[in-house]
């Protein structure tokens, strides 16, 4: 009996370890699996393939600040006010030039894994090279808009995702540092 237990316990541990890592999707897969990120999924699918590839890269270690459906709704209200129109739709937002969409999406990605407990107040440099300011669970983009981190530390095979309640907008200035 001891021999059976001696053989089965390590085998069971090995099987469980293999199953637990195989069941964790990449950041791109996580976006596609969560209804709260439906518009973000469309944005990633609309962007250049490089954006999807980066979020799906198993060798990467990334952090994504993922705007929820509510976040896209809030951003559309902000953009309507800025543009002086009665309504700004998701189609308007997703219909921008692909390079602009790529810039906006890459402004939501930190090129390293940062758990909520490790977020330090101050600037965080994003994948596009721009900075976002962290203050507790609040983010401020380069144009001065603030948003809240509403859900944290969703594990992916290539990093971590934090849900936010708005869309981060990067600087349009290509010479920013």
Coordinates of C-alpha atoms in Angstrom, one line a residue:
X1 CA 0.0 0.0 0.0
X2 CA 2.8 2.4 0.8
X3 CA 4.4 1.8 -2.6
X4 CA 1.1 2.7 -4.3
X5 CA 0.8 6.0 -2.3
X6 CA 4.5 6.7 -2.9
X7 CA 3.9 6.4 -6.7
X8 CA 0.4 8.0 -6.9
X9 CA 1.1 11.2 -4.9
X10 CA 3.9 12.6 -7.1
X11 CA 2.0 11.5 -10.2
X12 CA -1.1 13.3 -9.0
X13 CA 0.9 16.4 -8.2
X14 CA 2.4 16.4 -11.6
X15 CA -1.0 16.0 -13.3
X16 CA -2.5 18.8 -11.2
X17 CA 0.4 21.1 -12.0
X18 CA 0.1 20.5 -15.7
X19 CA -3.6 21.1 -15.6
X20 CA -3.4 24.3 -13.7
X21 CA -1.0 26.0 -16.1
X22 CA -2.8 24.7 -19.2
X23 CA -6.1 26.1 -18.0
X24 CA -4.8 29.7 -17.6
X25 CA -5.3 31.6 -20.8
X26 CA -3.0 34.3 -22.2
X27 CA -4.1 37.9 -21.7
X28 CA -5.6 37.8 -25.2
X29 CA -7.5 34.7 -24.3
X30 CA -8.7 36.2 -21.1
X31 CA -10.1 39.2 -22.9
X32 CA -12.0 36.9 -25.3
X33 CA -13.4 34.9 -22.4
X34 CA -14.9 37.7 -20.3
X35 CA -18.1 39.5 -21.3
X36 CA -17.1 42.5 -19.3
X37 CA -14.3 43.0 -21.9
X38 CA -16.4 42.6 -25.0
X39 CA -15.6 46.0 -26.5
X40 CA -11.9 45.6 -25.6
X41 CA -12.0 42.3 -27.5
X42 CA -13.3 44.0 -30.6
X43 CA -10.7 46.7 -30.3
X44 CA -7.9 44.2 -30.0
X45 CA -9.3 42.3 -33.0
X46 CA -9.6 45.6 -35.0
X47 CA -6.0 46.7 -34.2
X48 CA -3.0 45.5 -36.0
X49 CA -2.1 41.8 -35.5
X50 CA 1.0 42.9 -33.5
X51 CA -1.3 44.0 -30.6
X52 CA -3.0 40.6 -30.4
X53 CA 0.3 38.8 -30.8
X54 CA 1.8 40.8 -27.9
X55 CA -1.1 40.0 -25.6
X56 CA -1.0 36.4 -26.7
X57 CA 2.7 35.9 -26.4
X58 CA 3.3 33.2 -23.8
X59 CA 7.0 34.2 -23.4
X60 CA 5.9 37.8 -22.4
X61 CA 5.3 39.1 -18.9
X62 CA 2.8 42.0 -19.1
X63 CA 0.2 43.9 -17.2
X64 CA -3.0 45.1 -18.9
X65 CA -5.2 47.8 -17.6
X66 CA -8.4 46.6 -19.3
X67 CA -11.3 49.0 -19.8
X68 CA -14.6 47.2 -19.0
X69 CA -17.8 47.8 -20.9
X70 CA -18.6 50.5 -18.3
X71 CA -15.2 51.9 -18.9
X72 CA -15.8 52.2 -22.7
X73 CA -19.2 53.8 -21.9
X74 CA -17.5 56.4 -19.7
X75 CA -14.9 57.1 -22.3
X76 CA -17.5 57.6 -25.0
X77 CA -19.3 60.2 -22.8
X78 CA -15.9 62.0 -22.3
X79 CA -15.1 61.9 -26.0
X80 CA -18.6 63.2 -26.9
X81 CA -18.1 66.2 -24.6
X82 CA -14.5 66.8 -25.9
X83 CA -15.7 66.6 -29.5
X84 CA -18.8 68.7 -28.9
X85 CA -21.2 66.1 -30.3
X86 CA -24.3 64.7 -28.7
X87 CA -23.1 61.1 -29.0
X88 CA -19.8 59.3 -29.6
X89 CA -20.2 55.6 -30.3
X90 CA -18.0 52.5 -29.9
X91 CA -18.0 52.4 -33.7
X92 CA -16.6 55.9 -33.8
X93 CA -13.9 55.0 -31.3
X94 CA -13.0 51.7 -33.0
X95 CA -13.2 53.3 -36.5
X96 CA -10.2 55.5 -35.9
X97 CA -7.0 54.9 -37.9
X98 CA -5.4 51.6 -37.0
X99 CA -2.1 53.3 -35.8
X100 CA -4.2 55.5 -33.4
X101 CA -6.1 52.4 -32.1
X102 CA -2.7 50.6 -31.7
X103 CA -1.3 53.5 -29.8
X104 CA -4.4 53.7 -27.4
X105 CA -4.3 49.9 -26.8
X106 CA -0.5 49.9 -26.2
X107 CA -1.0 52.7 -23.7
X108 CA -2.9 50.2 -21.5
X109 CA 0.0 47.7 -21.3
X110 CA 2.9 47.7 -18.9
X111 CA 5.8 45.7 -20.3
X112 CA 6.2 43.7 -17.0
X113 CA 3.9 42.0 -14.6
X114 CA 2.7 44.3 -11.8
X115 CA 0.3 42.9 -9.2
X116 CA -2.0 45.4 -7.4
X117 CA 0.1 45.1 -4.2
X118 CA 3.2 46.1 -6.2
X119 CA 1.7 49.2 -7.8
X120 CA 3.7 52.1 -6.4
X121 CA 2.3 55.6 -6.4
X122 CA 3.9 57.7 -9.2
X123 CA 4.5 57.3 -12.9
X124 CA 4.3 53.9 -14.6
X125 CA 5.8 53.7 -18.1
X126 CA 3.5 51.9 -20.6
X127 CA 4.4 49.8 -23.6
X128 CA 3.9 52.8 -25.9
X129 CA 6.5 54.8 -23.9
X130 CA 4.0 57.2 -22.3
X131 CA 3.4 57.4 -18.5
X132 CA 0.3 56.8 -16.4
X133 CA 0.3 58.1 -12.8
X134 CA -0.8 55.7 -10.1
X135 CA -2.3 56.9 -6.9
X136 CA -3.6 54.0 -4.9
X137 CA -6.3 52.4 -7.0
X138 CA -6.6 55.5 -9.3
X139 CA -4.9 56.0 -12.6
X140 CA -4.4 59.4 -14.3
X141 CA -3.5 59.4 -18.0
X142 CA -1.3 61.9 -19.7
X143 CA -4.2 64.1 -20.6
X144 CA -5.3 64.4 -17.0
X145 CA -8.3 62.0 -17.0
X146 CA -8.7 59.7 -14.0
X147 CA -10.0 56.2 -13.7
X148 CA -10.4 53.6 -11.0
X149 CA -9.0 50.1 -10.9
X150 CA -12.2 48.2 -10.2
X151 CA -10.9 44.6 -10.2
X152 CA -7.3 43.4 -9.7
X153 CA -4.9 40.6 -10.2
X154 CA -6.7 38.4 -12.8
X155 CA -4.0 35.9 -13.7
X156 CA -3.1 35.1 -17.2
X157 CA -0.4 32.8 -18.5
X158 CA 1.7 35.8 -19.6
X159 CA 0.9 38.3 -17.0
X160 CA -1.9 40.0 -15.0
X161 CA -5.0 42.0 -15.9
X162 CA -6.5 44.8 -13.8
X163 CA -10.0 46.1 -14.9
X164 CA -10.5 49.9 -15.1
X165 CA -13.6 52.0 -15.4
X166 CA -12.5 54.2 -18.3
X167 CA -10.1 54.2 -21.3
X168 CA -6.6 55.6 -20.9
X169 CA -5.9 58.2 -23.5
X170 CA -2.2 58.7 -24.6
X171 CA -0.6 61.9 -25.7
X172 CA -0.9 62.6 -29.4
X173 CA 2.6 64.1 -29.3
X174 CA 5.0 61.6 -30.9
X175 CA 8.0 63.3 -29.1
X176 CA 6.7 62.7 -25.6
X177 CA 9.0 61.0 -23.2

